[in-house]
C-alpha positions as a Markdown table, in Angstrom:
| # | Residue | x | y | z |
|---|---|---|---|---|
| 1 | Unk | -8.4 | -31.9 | -54.0 |
| 2 | Unk | -9.0 | -30.6 | -50.5 |
| 3 | Unk | -6.9 | -30.9 | -47.4 |
| 4 | Unk | -8.5 | -31.5 | -44.1 |
| 5 | Unk | -6.5 | -30.9 | -40.9 |
| 6 | Unk | -7.7 | -32.1 | -37.5 |
| 7 | Unk | -5.4 | -31.0 | -34.8 |
| 8 | Unk | -5.5 | -31.4 | -31.9 |
| 9 | Unk | -7.4 | -34.7 | -32.4 |
| 10 | Unk | -9.6 | -34.8 | -29.3 |
| 11 | Unk | -10.8 | -37.9 | -27.4 |
| 12 | Unk | -7.5 | -39.6 | -28.1 |
| 13 | Unk | -5.4 | -39.2 | -24.9 |
| 14 | Unk | -2.7 | -37.3 | -26.7 |
| 15 | Unk | -1.4 | -34.4 | -28.5 |
| 16 | Unk | -1.6 | -35.4 | -32.1 |
| 17 | Unk | -2.9 | -34.2 | -35.5 |
| 18 | Unk | -3.9 | -35.7 | -38.8 |
| 19 | Unk | -3.9 | -34.2 | -42.2 |
| 20 | Unk | -5.8 | -35.9 | -45.0 |
| 21 | Unk | -6.1 | -35.1 | -48.7 |
| 22 | Unk | -9.6 | -35.7 | -50.2 |
| 23 | Unk | -10.4 | -36.2 | -53.9 |
| 24 | Unk | -13.8 | -37.1 | -55.3 |
| 25 | Unk | -15.1 | -37.5 | -51.7 |
| 26 | Unk | -12.4 | -40.1 | -50.8 |
| 27 | Unk | -9.2 | -39.9 | -48.8 |
| 28 | Unk | -6.3 | -40.3 | -51.1 |
| 29 | Unk | -3.4 | -39.4 | -48.7 |
| 30 | Unk | -2.9 | -39.1 | -45.0 |
| 31 | Unk | -0.3 | -37.8 | -42.5 |
| 32 | Unk | -0.4 | -38.5 | -38.8 |
| 33 | Unk | 1.7 | -36.3 | -36.5 |
| 34 | Unk | 2.7 | -36.7 | -32.9 |
| 35 | Unk | 3.1 | -33.0 | -32.0 |
| 36 | Unk | 4.4 | -33.3 | -28.4 |
| 37 | Unk | 8.0 | -34.0 | -27.6 |
| 38 | Unk | 8.4 | -35.8 | -24.3 |
| 39 | Unk | 12.1 | -36.8 | -24.1 |
| 40 | Unk | 11.8 | -39.5 | -21.5 |
| 41 | Unk | 14.7 | -41.4 | -23.0 |
| 42 | Unk | 16.9 | -38.4 | -22.4 |
| 43 | Unk | 15.5 | -37.8 | -18.9 |
| 44 | Unk | 16.4 | -41.3 | -17.8 |
| 45 | Unk | 20.1 | -41.1 | -18.7 |
| 46 | Unk | 22.2 | -41.2 | -15.6 |
| 47 | Unk | 19.3 | -42.2 | -13.3 |
| 48 | Unk | 19.2 | -45.1 | -10.9 |
| 49 | Unk | 17.8 | -48.1 | -12.9 |
| 50 | Unk | 15.2 | -48.7 | -10.1 |
| 51 | Unk | 13.7 | -45.2 | -10.8 |
| 52 | Unk | 12.7 | -46.2 | -14.3 |
| 53 | Unk | 9.5 | -47.9 | -13.3 |
| 54 | Unk | 8.2 | -44.7 | -11.6 |
| 55 | Unk | 9.6 | -42.2 | -14.1 |
| 56 | Unk | 8.4 | -44.0 | -17.3 |
| 57 | Unk | 4.8 | -44.3 | -15.8 |
| 58 | Unk | 4.6 | -40.6 | -16.3 |
| 59 | Unk | 4.7 | -41.2 | -20.1 |
| 60 | Unk | 1.0 | -41.8 | -20.0 |
| 61 | Unk | -1.7 | -41.6 | -17.3 |
| 62 | Unk | -3.9 | -44.1 | -19.1 |
| 63 | Unk | -1.4 | -47.0 | -19.4 |
| 64 | Unk | 1.0 | -46.0 | -16.6 |
| 65 | Unk | 0.9 | -49.5 | -14.9 |
| 66 | Unk | 2.2 | -51.1 | -18.2 |
| 67 | Unk | 5.2 | -48.8 | -18.4 |
| 68 | Unk | 5.9 | -49.6 | -14.8 |
| 69 | Unk | 5.7 | -53.3 | -15.6 |
| 70 | Unk | 7.9 | -53.0 | -18.8 |
| 71 | Unk | 10.6 | -51.1 | -16.9 |
| 72 | Unk | 10.5 | -53.7 | -14.1 |
| 73 | Unk | 10.7 | -56.5 | -16.5 |
| 74 | Unk | 13.7 | -54.9 | -18.2 |
| 75 | Unk | 15.6 | -54.4 | -14.9 |
| 76 | Unk | 14.8 | -57.9 | -13.7 |
| 77 | Unk | 16.1 | -59.2 | -17.1 |
| 78 | Unk | 19.3 | -57.2 | -16.6 |
| 79 | Unk | 19.7 | -58.4 | -12.9 |
| 80 | Unk | 18.8 | -62.0 | -13.8 |
| 81 | Unk | 16.0 | -62.3 | -11.3 |
| 82 | Unk | 12.3 | -63.4 | -11.2 |
| 83 | Unk | 9.6 | -61.9 | -9.0 |
| 84 | Unk | 7.8 | -64.1 | -6.4 |
| 85 | Unk | 4.7 | -66.0 | -7.5 |
| 86 | Unk | 2.4 | -63.7 | -5.5 |
| 87 | Unk | 4.0 | -60.6 | -7.0 |
| 88 | Unk | 3.3 | -61.8 | -10.6 |
| 89 | Unk | -0.4 | -62.3 | -9.7 |
| 90 | Unk | -0.6 | -58.9 | -8.1 |
| 91 | Unk | 1.0 | -57.2 | -11.1 |
| 92 | Unk | -1.4 | -59.0 | -13.4 |
| 93 | Unk | -4.3 | -57.8 | -11.3 |
| 94 | Unk | -3.1 | -54.2 | -11.3 |
| 95 | Unk | -2.5 | -54.3 | -15.1 |
| 96 | Unk | -5.8 | -56.0 | -15.7 |
| 97 | Unk | -7.7 | -53.3 | -13.8 |
| 98 | Unk | -5.9 | -50.6 | -15.7 |
| 99 | Unk | -6.9 | -52.3 | -19.0 |
| 100 | Unk | -10.5 | -52.5 | -17.9 |
| 101 | Unk | -10.7 | -48.8 | -17.1 |
| 102 | Unk | -9.1 | -48.0 | -20.4 |
| 103 | Unk | -11.4 | -50.3 | -22.6 |
| 104 | Unk | -14.6 | -49.1 | -20.9 |
| 105 | Unk | -13.5 | -45.5 | -21.1 |
| 106 | Unk | -12.4 | -45.8 | -24.7 |
| 107 | Unk | -15.6 | -47.3 | -26.0 |
| 108 | Unk | -18.1 | -45.1 | -24.2 |
| 109 | Unk | -16.3 | -41.7 | -23.8 |
| 110 | Unk | -14.1 | -41.7 | -26.8 |
| 111 | Unk | -15.6 | -43.8 | -29.6 |
| 112 | Unk | -19.4 | -43.7 | -29.1 |
| 113 | Unk | -19.5 | -39.9 | -29.2 |
| 114 | Unk | -18.9 | -40.3 | -32.9 |
| 115 | Unk | -22.0 | -42.5 | -33.4 |
| 116 | Unk | -24.7 | -41.2 | -30.9 |
| 117 | Unk | -27.1 | -38.3 | -30.7 |
| 118 | Unk | -26.0 | -36.7 | -27.5 |
| 119 | Unk | -27.6 | -34.0 | -25.3 |
| 120 | Unk | -27.2 | -30.5 | -26.7 |
| 121 | Unk | -25.1 | -29.2 | -23.8 |
| 122 | Unk | -21.5 | -29.1 | -22.7 |
| 123 | Unk | -19.3 | -31.1 | -23.1 |
| 124 | Unk | -21.1 | -32.6 | -26.1 |
| 125 | Unk | -21.4 | -29.4 | -28.1 |
| 126 | Unk | -20.0 | -28.3 | -30.4 |
| 127 | Unk | -19.7 | -31.6 | -32.2 |
| 128 | Unk | -20.5 | -33.4 | -35.5 |
| 129 | Unk | -24.2 | -34.0 | -36.2 |
| 130 | Unk | -24.0 | -36.1 | -39.4 |
| 131 | Unk | -24.6 | -39.8 | -39.9 |
| 132 | Unk | -26.2 | -40.7 | -36.5 |
| 133 | Unk | -28.2 | -43.8 | -37.3 |
| 134 | Unk | -29.3 | -45.6 | -34.1 |
| 135 | Unk | -33.0 | -45.8 | -33.3 |
| 136 | Unk | -33.9 | -43.4 | -30.6 |
| 137 | Unk | -34.6 | -46.0 | -27.9 |
| 138 | Unk | -31.3 | -47.8 | -28.6 |
| 139 | Unk | -29.5 | -44.4 | -28.8 |
| 140 | Unk | -30.9 | -43.2 | -25.5 |
| 141 | Unk | -30.0 | -46.5 | -23.7 |
| 142 | Unk | -26.5 | -46.2 | -24.9 |
| 143 | Unk | -26.3 | -42.6 | -23.7 |
| 144 | Unk | -27.4 | -43.8 | -20.3 |
| 145 | Unk | -24.7 | -46.5 | -20.4 |
| 146 | Unk | -22.2 | -43.8 | -21.3 |
| 147 | Unk | -22.9 | -42.1 | -18.0 |
| 148 | Unk | -22.8 | -45.4 | -16.2 |
| 149 | Unk | -19.4 | -46.1 | -17.8 |
| 150 | Unk | -18.0 | -43.1 | -15.9 |
| 151 | Unk | -18.8 | -44.9 | -12.6 |
| 152 | Unk | -17.5 | -48.3 | -13.9 |
| 153 | Unk | -14.2 | -46.8 | -15.2 |
| 154 | Unk | -13.8 | -45.1 | -11.8 |
| 155 | Unk | -14.3 | -48.4 | -10.0 |
| 156 | Unk | -11.6 | -50.0 | -12.2 |
| 157 | Unk | -9.2 | -47.2 | -11.3 |
| 158 | Unk | -10.0 | -47.7 | -7.6 |
| 159 | Unk | -9.0 | -51.4 | -8.1 |
| 160 | Unk | -5.6 | -50.2 | -9.5 |
| 161 | Unk | -5.3 | -48.0 | -6.4 |
| 162 | Unk | -6.1 | -50.8 | -4.0 |
| 163 | Unk | -3.2 | -52.9 | -5.1 |
| 164 | Unk | -1.0 | -50.2 | -6.6 |
| 165 | Unk | -1.3 | -47.5 | -3.9 |
| 166 | Unk | -2.8 | -44.9 | -6.3 |
| 167 | Unk | -4.0 | -44.4 | -9.8 |
| 168 | Unk | -2.8 | -43.3 | -12.2 |
| 169 | Unk | 1.0 | -43.9 | -11.8 |
| 170 | Unk | 0.7 | -46.8 | -9.3 |
| 171 | Unk | 3.5 | -47.6 | -6.9 |
| 172 | Unk | 2.6 | -51.2 | -6.7 |
| 173 | Unk | 4.8 | -52.5 | -9.5 |
| 174 | Unk | 8.6 | -52.4 | -9.2 |
| 175 | Unk | 11.6 | -54.6 | -10.1 |
| 176 | Unk | 11.7 | -57.5 | -7.7 |
| 177 | Unk | 7.9 | -57.7 | -7.2 |
| 178 | Unk | 5.0 | -55.7 | -5.8 |
| 179 | Unk | 4.4 | -53.5 | -2.8 |
| 180 | Unk | 0.9 | -54.1 | -1.4 |
| 181 | Unk | 0.3 | -57.5 | 0.4 |
| 182 | Unk | -3.0 | -59.2 | -0.5 |
| 183 | Unk | -4.7 | -58.9 | 2.8 |
| 184 | Unk | -8.2 | -60.2 | 3.2 |
| 185 | Unk | -9.9 | -56.8 | 3.3 |
| 186 | Unk | -8.1 | -55.6 | 0.2 |
| 187 | Unk | -8.8 | -58.7 | -1.8 |
| 188 | Unk | -12.5 | -58.6 | -0.8 |
| 189 | Unk | -12.8 | -55.0 | -1.7 |
| 190 | Unk | -11.1 | -55.6 | -5.1 |
| 191 | Unk | -13.3 | -58.6 | -5.8 |
| 192 | Unk | -16.5 | -56.7 | -5.1 |
| 193 | Unk | -15.5 | -53.9 | -7.5 |
| 194 | Unk | -14.4 | -56.4 | -10.1 |
| 195 | Unk | -17.7 | -58.1 | -10.1 |
| 196 | Unk | -19.5 | -54.8 | -10.7 |
| 197 | Unk | -17.2 | -54.0 | -13.6 |
| 198 | Unk | -17.6 | -57.5 | -15.1 |
| 199 | Unk | -21.4 | -57.3 | -14.8 |
| 200 | Unk | -21.4 | -54.0 | -16.8 |
| 201 | Unk | -19.1 | -55.5 | -19.5 |
| 202 | Unk | -21.2 | -58.6 | -19.8 |
| 203 | Unk | -24.7 | -56.9 | -19.6 |
| 204 | Unk | -24.1 | -53.6 | -21.3 |
| 205 | Unk | -20.8 | -53.2 | -23.1 |
| 206 | Unk | -20.9 | -56.4 | -25.2 |
| 207 | Unk | -24.5 | -55.9 | -26.4 |
| 208 | Unk | -23.9 | -52.2 | -27.1 |
| 209 | Unk | -20.9 | -52.8 | -29.4 |
| 210 | Unk | -22.9 | -55.4 | -31.4 |
| 211 | Unk | -25.9 | -53.1 | -31.7 |
| 212 | Unk | -23.5 | -50.5 | -33.0 |
| 213 | Unk | -22.0 | -53.0 | -35.4 |
| 214 | Unk | -25.4 | -53.8 | -36.8 |
| 215 | Unk | -26.3 | -50.1 | -37.4 |
| 216 | Unk | -22.9 | -49.3 | -38.9 |
| 217 | Unk | -22.1 | -52.5 | -40.7 |
| 218 | Unk | -20.3 | -50.5 | -43.5 |
| 219 | Unk | -17.5 | -49.9 | -40.9 |
| 220 | Unk | -16.6 | -53.6 | -41.3 |
| 221 | Unk | -15.3 | -52.3 | -44.7 |
| 222 | Unk | -13.8 | -49.0 | -43.7 |
| 223 | Unk | -10.5 | -48.5 | -42.0 |
| 224 | Unk | -9.1 | -51.9 | -43.3 |
| 225 | Unk | -5.5 | -52.6 | -43.9 |
| 226 | Unk | -3.4 | -55.7 | -44.6 |
| 227 | Unk | -3.3 | -58.2 | -41.6 |
| 228 | Unk | 0.1 | -57.1 | -40.4 |
| 229 | Unk | 0.2 | -57.1 | -36.6 |
| 230 | Unk | 2.5 | -57.4 | -33.6 |
| 231 | Unk | 2.1 | -58.4 | -29.9 |
| 232 | Unk | 4.8 | -59.2 | -27.3 |
| 233 | Unk | 2.5 | -61.1 | -25.0 |
| 234 | Unk | 0.4 | -59.9 | -22.1 |
| 235 | Unk | 0.0 | -61.3 | -18.5 |
| 236 | Unk | 2.8 | -63.8 | -17.6 |
| 237 | Unk | 1.1 | -67.1 | -16.6 |
| 238 | Unk | 3.8 | -67.7 | -13.9 |
| 239 | Unk | 6.6 | -65.9 | -12.2 |
| 240 | Unk | 9.0 | -67.8 | -14.6 |
| 241 | Unk | 7.3 | -66.0 | -17.5 |
| 242 | Unk | 7.6 | -68.9 | -19.9 |
| 243 | Unk | 4.1 | -68.4 | -21.3 |
| 244 | Unk | 1.6 | -65.6 | -21.3 |
| 245 | Unk | -2.2 | -65.6 | -21.2 |
| 246 | Unk | -2.3 | -63.5 | -24.4 |
| 247 | Unk | 0.7 | -64.9 | -26.3 |
| 248 | Unk | 3.1 | -62.8 | -28.4 |
| 249 | Unk | 3.7 | -63.1 | -32.1 |
| 250 | Unk | 4.1 | -61.3 | -35.4 |
| 251 | Unk | 1.4 | -61.5 | -38.1 |
| 252 | Unk | 2.6 | -60.9 | -41.6 |
| 253 | Unk | 0.0 | -61.0 | -44.3 |
| 254 | Unk | -2.3 | -62.9 | -41.9 |
| 255 | Unk | 0.4 | -65.6 | -41.1 |
| 256 | Unk | 1.4 | -65.9 | -37.5 |
| 257 | Unk | 5.1 | -66.3 | -36.6 |
| 258 | Unk | 7.3 | -66.1 | -33.6 |
| 259 | Unk | 8.5 | -62.5 | -33.3 |
| 260 | Unk | 12.3 | -61.7 | -33.5 |
| 261 | Unk | 13.4 | -58.5 | -31.8 |
| 262 | Unk | 16.4 | -58.2 | -34.1 |
| 263 | Unk | 14.0 | -57.5 | -37.0 |
| 264 | Unk | 12.7 | -54.2 | -35.4 |
| 265 | Unk | 14.2 | -50.9 | -36.6 |
| 266 | Unk | 13.0 | -47.4 | -35.9 |
| 267 | Unk | 13.1 | -45.2 | -38.9 |
| 268 | Unk | 13.3 | -41.4 | -38.6 |
| 269 | Unk | 13.2 | -40.0 | -42.2 |
| 270 | Unk | 9.9 | -38.2 | -41.5 |
| 271 | Unk | 10.4 | -37.7 | -37.8 |
| 272 | Unk | 12.0 | -34.7 | -36.0 |
| 273 | Unk | 15.1 | -36.6 | -35.1 |
| 274 | Unk | 18.7 | -36.3 | -36.5 |
| 275 | Unk | 19.8 | -38.8 | -39.1 |
| 276 | Unk | 22.0 | -40.7 | -36.6 |
| 277 | Unk | 18.7 | -41.6 | -34.7 |
| 278 | Unk | 17.7 | -44.2 | -37.3 |
| 279 | Unk | 17.0 | -46.6 | -38.8 |
| 280 | Unk | 18.3 | -48.5 | -35.7 |
| 281 | Unk | 17.3 | -51.4 | -33.6 |
| 282 | Unk | 16.1 | -50.1 | -30.2 |
| 283 | Unk | 19.0 | -52.0 | -28.4 |
| 284 | Unk | 21.3 | -49.5 | -30.2 |
| 285 | Unk | 18.8 | -46.6 | -30.4 |
| 286 | Unk | 19.5 | -42.9 | -30.4 |
| 287 | Unk | 17.2 | -40.0 | -29.5 |
| 288 | Unk | 18.6 | -36.8 | -31.0 |
| 289 | Unk | 15.9 | -34.2 | -31.6 |
| 290 | Unk | 16.1 | -32.0 | -34.7 |
| 291 | Unk | 13.0 | -29.7 | -34.8 |
| 292 | Unk | 13.8 | -28.0 | -38.0 |
| 293 | Unk | 14.3 | -31.1 | -40.0 |
| 294 | Unk | 13.1 | -30.8 | -43.6 |
| 295 | Unk | 10.1 | -33.0 | -44.7 |
| 296 | Unk | 9.6 | -34.3 | -41.1 |
| 297 | Unk | 6.1 | -34.1 | -39.6 |
| 298 | Unk | 6.1 | -36.0 | -36.3 |
| 299 | Unk | 7.8 | -36.5 | -33.0 |
| 300 | Unk | 7.0 | -40.2 | -33.3 |
| 301 | Unk | 9.6 | -42.4 | -34.8 |
| 302 | Unk | 8.5 | -45.1 | -37.3 |
| 303 | Unk | 9.1 | -48.6 | -36.0 |
| 304 | Unk | 9.1 | -51.3 | -38.6 |
| 305 | Unk | 9.3 | -55.1 | -38.3 |
| 306 | Unk | 11.3 | -56.6 | -41.1 |
| 307 | Unk | 10.5 | -53.3 | -42.9 |
| 308 | Unk | 6.7 | -53.7 | -42.5 |
| 309 | Unk | 4.4 | -51.3 | -40.5 |
| 310 | Unk | 2.6 | -53.5 | -37.9 |
| 311 | Unk | -0.5 | -52.7 | -36.0 |
| 312 | Unk | -1.0 | -53.6 | -32.3 |
| 313 | Unk | -3.8 | -53.7 | -29.8 |
| 314 | Unk | -6.7 | -56.0 | -28.8 |
| 315 | Unk | -7.4 | -57.0 | -32.4 |
| 316 | Unk | -3.7 | -58.2 | -32.8 |
| 317 | Unk | -3.9 | -60.1 | -29.5 |
| 318 | Unk | -7.1 | -61.9 | -30.2 |
| 319 | Unk | -5.9 | -62.6 | -33.8 |
| 320 | Unk | -2.7 | -64.3 | -32.5 |
| 321 | Unk | -4.6 | -66.1 | -29.7 |
| 322 | Unk | -7.1 | -67.4 | -32.3 |
| 323 | Unk | -10.1 | -65.8 | -30.7 |
| 324 | Unk | -11.1 | -63.2 | -33.4 |
| 325 | Unk | -10.0 | -63.2 | -37.0 |
| 326 | Unk | -13.0 | -61.8 | -38.8 |
| 327 | Unk | -11.2 | -58.7 | -40.3 |
| 328 | Unk | -9.0 | -55.7 | -39.8 |
| 329 | Unk | -11.6 | -52.9 | -40.0 |
| 330 | Unk | -12.7 | -50.1 | -37.8 |
| 331 | Unk | -15.6 | -52.2 | -36.3 |
| 332 | Unk | -13.4 | -55.3 | -35.9 |
| 333 | Unk | -11.0 | -53.2 | -33.7 |
| 334 | Unk | -13.9 | -52.0 | -31.5 |
| 335 | Unk | -15.4 | -55.5 | -31.1 |
| 336 | Unk | -12.0 | -57.0 | -30.3 |
| 337 | Unk | -11.4 | -54.4 | -27.6 |
| 338 | Unk | -14.8 | -55.2 | -26.0 |
| 339 | Unk | -14.2 | -59.0 | -26.2 |
| 340 | Unk | -10.8 | -58.5 | -24.7 |
| 341 | Unk | -12.3 | -56.6 | -21.7 |
| 342 | Unk | -14.6 | -59.5 | -21.2 |
| 343 | Unk | -11.8 | -62.1 | -21.2 |
| 344 | Unk | -9.5 | -60.0 | -19.0 |
| 345 | Unk | -12.2 | -59.5 | -16.4 |
| 346 | Unk | -12.9 | -63.2 | -16.2 |
| 347 | Unk | -9.2 | -64.0 | -15.9 |
| 348 | Unk | -8.8 | -61.6 | -13.0 |
| 349 | Unk | -11.5 | -63.3 | -11.0 |
| 350 | Unk | -9.6 | -66.6 | -11.3 |
| 351 | Unk | -6.3 | -64.8 | -10.3 |
| 352 | Unk | -7.8 | -63.5 | -7.1 |
| 353 | Unk | -8.4 | -67.2 | -6.0 |
| 354 | Unk | -4.7 | -67.9 | -6.6 |
| 355 | Unk | -3.3 | -65.3 | -4.2 |
| 356 | Unk | -1.6 | -66.5 | -1.0 |
| 357 | Unk | -2.4 | -64.1 | 1.9 |
| 358 | Unk | 0.9 | -64.7 | 3.6 |
| 359 | Unk | 3.0 | -65.3 | 0.5 |
| 360 | Unk | 6.1 | -63.3 | -0.4 |
| 361 | Unk | 5.6 | -60.3 | -2.7 |
| 362 | Unk | 9.1 | -58.9 | -3.1 |
| 363 | Unk | 12.6 | -60.3 | -3.8 |
| 364 | Unk | 15.5 | -58.1 | -2.8 |
| 365 | Unk | 18.3 | -57.9 | -5.3 |
| 366 | Unk | 21.4 | -56.0 | -6.2 |
| 367 | Unk | 21.4 | -53.7 | -9.2 |
| 368 | Unk | 24.1 | -54.9 | -11.6 |
| 369 | Unk | 26.9 | -52.6 | -12.3 |
| 370 | Unk | 27.0 | -53.2 | -16.0 |
| 371 | Unk | 24.2 | -55.1 | -17.8 |
| 372 | Unk | 21.5 | -54.9 | -20.4 |
| 373 | Unk | 17.8 | -55.9 | -20.2 |
| 374 | Unk | 14.6 | -55.8 | -22.2 |
| 375 | Unk | 11.1 | -55.5 | -20.9 |
| 376 | Unk | 8.3 | -56.5 | -23.2 |
| 377 | Unk | 4.5 | -56.6 | -22.6 |
| 378 | Unk | 1.3 | -56.0 | -24.3 |
| 379 | Unk | -0.4 | -52.8 | -23.3 |
| 380 | Unk | -3.9 | -51.3 | -23.9 |
| 381 | Unk | -3.0 | -50.3 | -27.4 |
| 382 | Unk | -0.4 | -52.9 | -28.4 |
| 383 | Unk | 3.2 | -53.9 | -27.9 |
| 384 | Unk | 5.2 | -52.0 | -25.4 |
| 385 | Unk | 9.0 | -52.4 | -25.2 |
| 386 | Unk | 11.7 | -50.9 | -22.9 |
| 387 | Unk | 15.4 | -51.5 | -23.7 |
| 388 | Unk | 17.8 | -50.7 | -20.9 |
| 389 | Unk | 21.6 | -50.6 | -20.6 |
| 390 | Unk | 23.3 | -50.0 | -17.3 |
| 391 | Unk | 26.9 | -48.8 | -16.9 |
| 392 | Unk | 28.5 | -48.2 | -13.5 |
| 393 | Unk | 25.2 | -48.8 | -11.8 |
| 394 | Unk | 23.4 | -46.0 | -13.7 |
| 395 | Unk | 21.2 | -45.9 | -16.8 |
| 396 | Unk | 23.5 | -45.3 | -19.8 |
| 397 | Unk | 20.9 | -46.0 | -22.5 |
| 398 | Unk | 17.1 | -46.3 | -22.5 |
| 399 | Unk | 14.9 | -46.7 | -25.5 |
| 400 | Unk | 11.1 | -47.1 | -25.5 |
| 401 | Unk | 8.8 | -48.1 | -28.3 |
| 402 | Unk | 5.2 | -47.4 | -27.3 |
| 403 | Unk | 2.1 | -49.0 | -28.9 |
| 404 | Unk | 1.1 | -45.7 | -30.5 |
| 405 | Unk | 4.5 | -45.4 | -32.1 |
| 406 | Unk | 3.7 | -48.6 | -34.0 |
| 407 | Unk | 0.1 | -47.6 | -34.8 |
| 408 | Unk | 0.4 | -43.8 | -35.3 |
| 409 | Unk | 3.9 | -43.7 | -36.9 |
| 410 | Unk | 4.7 | -41.4 | -39.8 |
| 411 | Unk | 6.1 | -42.6 | -43.1 |
| 412 | Unk | 9.4 | -44.6 | -42.9 |
| 413 | Unk | 12.7 | -44.4 | -44.8 |
| 414 | Unk | 11.0 | -46.2 | -47.7 |
| 415 | Unk | 8.2 | -43.6 | -47.7 |
| 416 | Unk | 5.7 | -46.3 | -46.5 |
| 417 | Unk | 2.8 | -45.1 | -44.5 |
| 418 | Unk | 2.2 | -46.0 | -40.8 |
| 419 | Unk | -0.8 | -48.3 | -39.9 |
| 420 | Unk | -3.3 | -45.5 | -39.2 |
| 421 | Unk | -2.3 | -43.6 | -42.3 |
| 422 | Unk | -2.8 | -46.8 | -44.3 |
| 423 | Unk | -6.3 | -47.4 | -42.7 |
| 424 | Unk | -7.4 | -43.9 | -43.7 |
| 425 | Unk | -6.7 | -44.3 | -47.4 |
| 426 | Unk | -9.9 | -44.8 | -49.5 |
| 427 | Unk | -12.5 | -44.0 | -46.8 |
| 428 | Unk | -15.3 | -41.9 | -48.1 |
| 429 | Unk | -15.9 | -38.4 | -46.8 |
| 430 | Unk | -19.6 | -37.5 | -47.2 |
| 431 | Unk | -19.4 | -34.0 | -45.9 |
| 432 | Unk | -16.0 | -32.3 | -45.9 |
| 433 | Unk | -17.2 | -29.8 | -43.2 |
| 434 | Unk | -18.0 | -32.7 | -40.9 |
| 435 | Unk | -15.5 | -35.4 | -41.7 |
| 436 | Unk | -16.7 | -37.7 | -39.0 |
| 437 | Unk | -15.4 | -40.8 | -40.8 |
| 438 | Unk | -11.8 | -39.7 | -40.1 |
| 439 | Unk | -12.2 | -39.7 | -36.3 |
| 440 | Unk | -14.1 | -43.0 | -36.3 |
| 441 | Unk | -11.2 | -44.8 | -38.1 |
| 442 | Unk | -8.5 | -43.2 | -36.1 |
| 443 | Unk | -10.2 | -43.8 | -32.7 |
| 444 | Unk | -10.7 | -47.4 | -33.4 |
| 445 | Unk | -6.9 | -47.7 | -32.9 |
| 446 | Unk | -7.3 | -46.1 | -29.4 |
| 447 | Unk | -4.4 | -43.7 | -30.2 |
| 448 | Unk | -2.4 | -42.3 | -27.3 |
| 449 | Unk | 1.0 | -40.8 | -28.1 |
| 450 | Unk | 1.4 | -39.2 | -24.7 |
| 451 | Unk | -0.5 | -38.1 | -21.7 |
| 452 | Unk | -1.0 | -34.4 | -22.2 |
| 453 | Unk | -0.7 | -31.5 | -19.8 |
| 454 | Unk | -3.4 | -29.0 | -20.5 |
| 455 | Unk | -2.3 | -25.5 | -19.6 |
| 456 | Unk | -4.5 | -22.4 | -19.6 |
| 457 | Unk | -3.0 | -18.9 | -19.2 |
| 458 | Unk | -5.3 | -16.9 | -17.0 |
| 459 | Unk | -6.8 | -13.8 | -18.5 |
| 460 | Unk | -6.9 | -15.3 | -22.0 |
| 461 | Unk | -9.9 | -16.9 | -23.7 |
| 462 | Unk | -10.1 | -20.7 | -24.0 |
| 463 | Unk | -10.2 | -21.7 | -27.6 |
| 464 | Unk | -13.2 | -23.7 | -28.7 |
| 465 | Unk | -12.4 | -27.3 | -29.5 |
| 466 | Unk | -14.8 | -29.6 | -31.2 |
| 467 | Unk | -15.2 | -33.0 | -29.6 |
């Protein structure tokens, strides 16, 4: 047996590591570790509840708008208010633009690097050179589309900034509504950029992912796991939030059911948290770090639904919506993410037509002195939940379960693996010196345990990191 450790795992928006055990050229065990303690739940204690939307956006620079939305939903739930109609549309547009920048960026800059022959210059070297199968003409076209994707992703981020004030960490989403009125010039600018992004998705991105799927059809078999998934629902259809464009639900052994928040518990047996931290429902969650804990290997807790590890993301959303149920493999996740980008872009064009130029965008409200609220949404990588308790007008308790906590969780109190760990079991490793199969499977989940700060101490050499 041989152990392979990849840490930090690059092209993953995070500080994480994976350790796999290989026997007879196959993965027989896996451990996924979140190696970066953020402590946002502790930072938020004692803060004004209205600050949560801005502070929690700093959890991640890729999906910051969704944290702003979840925090706003939680405070609105606690205060018993709903945003104005225009505000709901503006929020959906900001979130939609953020999802488009993520999905374009993830496919071309994070995933395709594992499959293409790339120019032999920085930042593409050093890198794995094994198992690159595309014909040269198709490969070169996709490399050109990779460079174009940089521009497209930037345009999507500019759309976030148009309605959110800036990107990442937009200020356009807050409890009570939105901040940027939909003036004619802003809407026209947004629509122009959206059309360019949608043309790229339609003309390049969709065909590229299917070309890749044809060349790497064996990845419809690799990275599979049981069809156990979760989604809270993405994009409220109206300000009353009685229905969402991408509905929520739990999938257990392929069967869809209405999700029940009381069935969620966060386990901490293999996480660097004290025993009192879990297993607990997030409404009664605790965050008590214990770095020296024996047998722990991750800063990520292990959320479970009725004791089952569930996967989130575009595949879960399209499965629940009934738009894609072919399988649960590496390639299925990549195709689902691309198809979701296509659907989100089309929805956004229709939302622009629904905006009222003079319509209200913010509803003033009083922060309750004592209350509880829950904010749930789908995010780029899956279900995102914020649980809030207010006492004497300040945050007394705040718990967050991110999508990557579901996907990249360590083993739970029953010693059951997390979804990524499950997906790695059984994959073949052709060359243990270039285990490219591991990265392909992990990146299909679009892992992001946190937005990392990269610090270089002047005067010391920068370590070489293989991408």
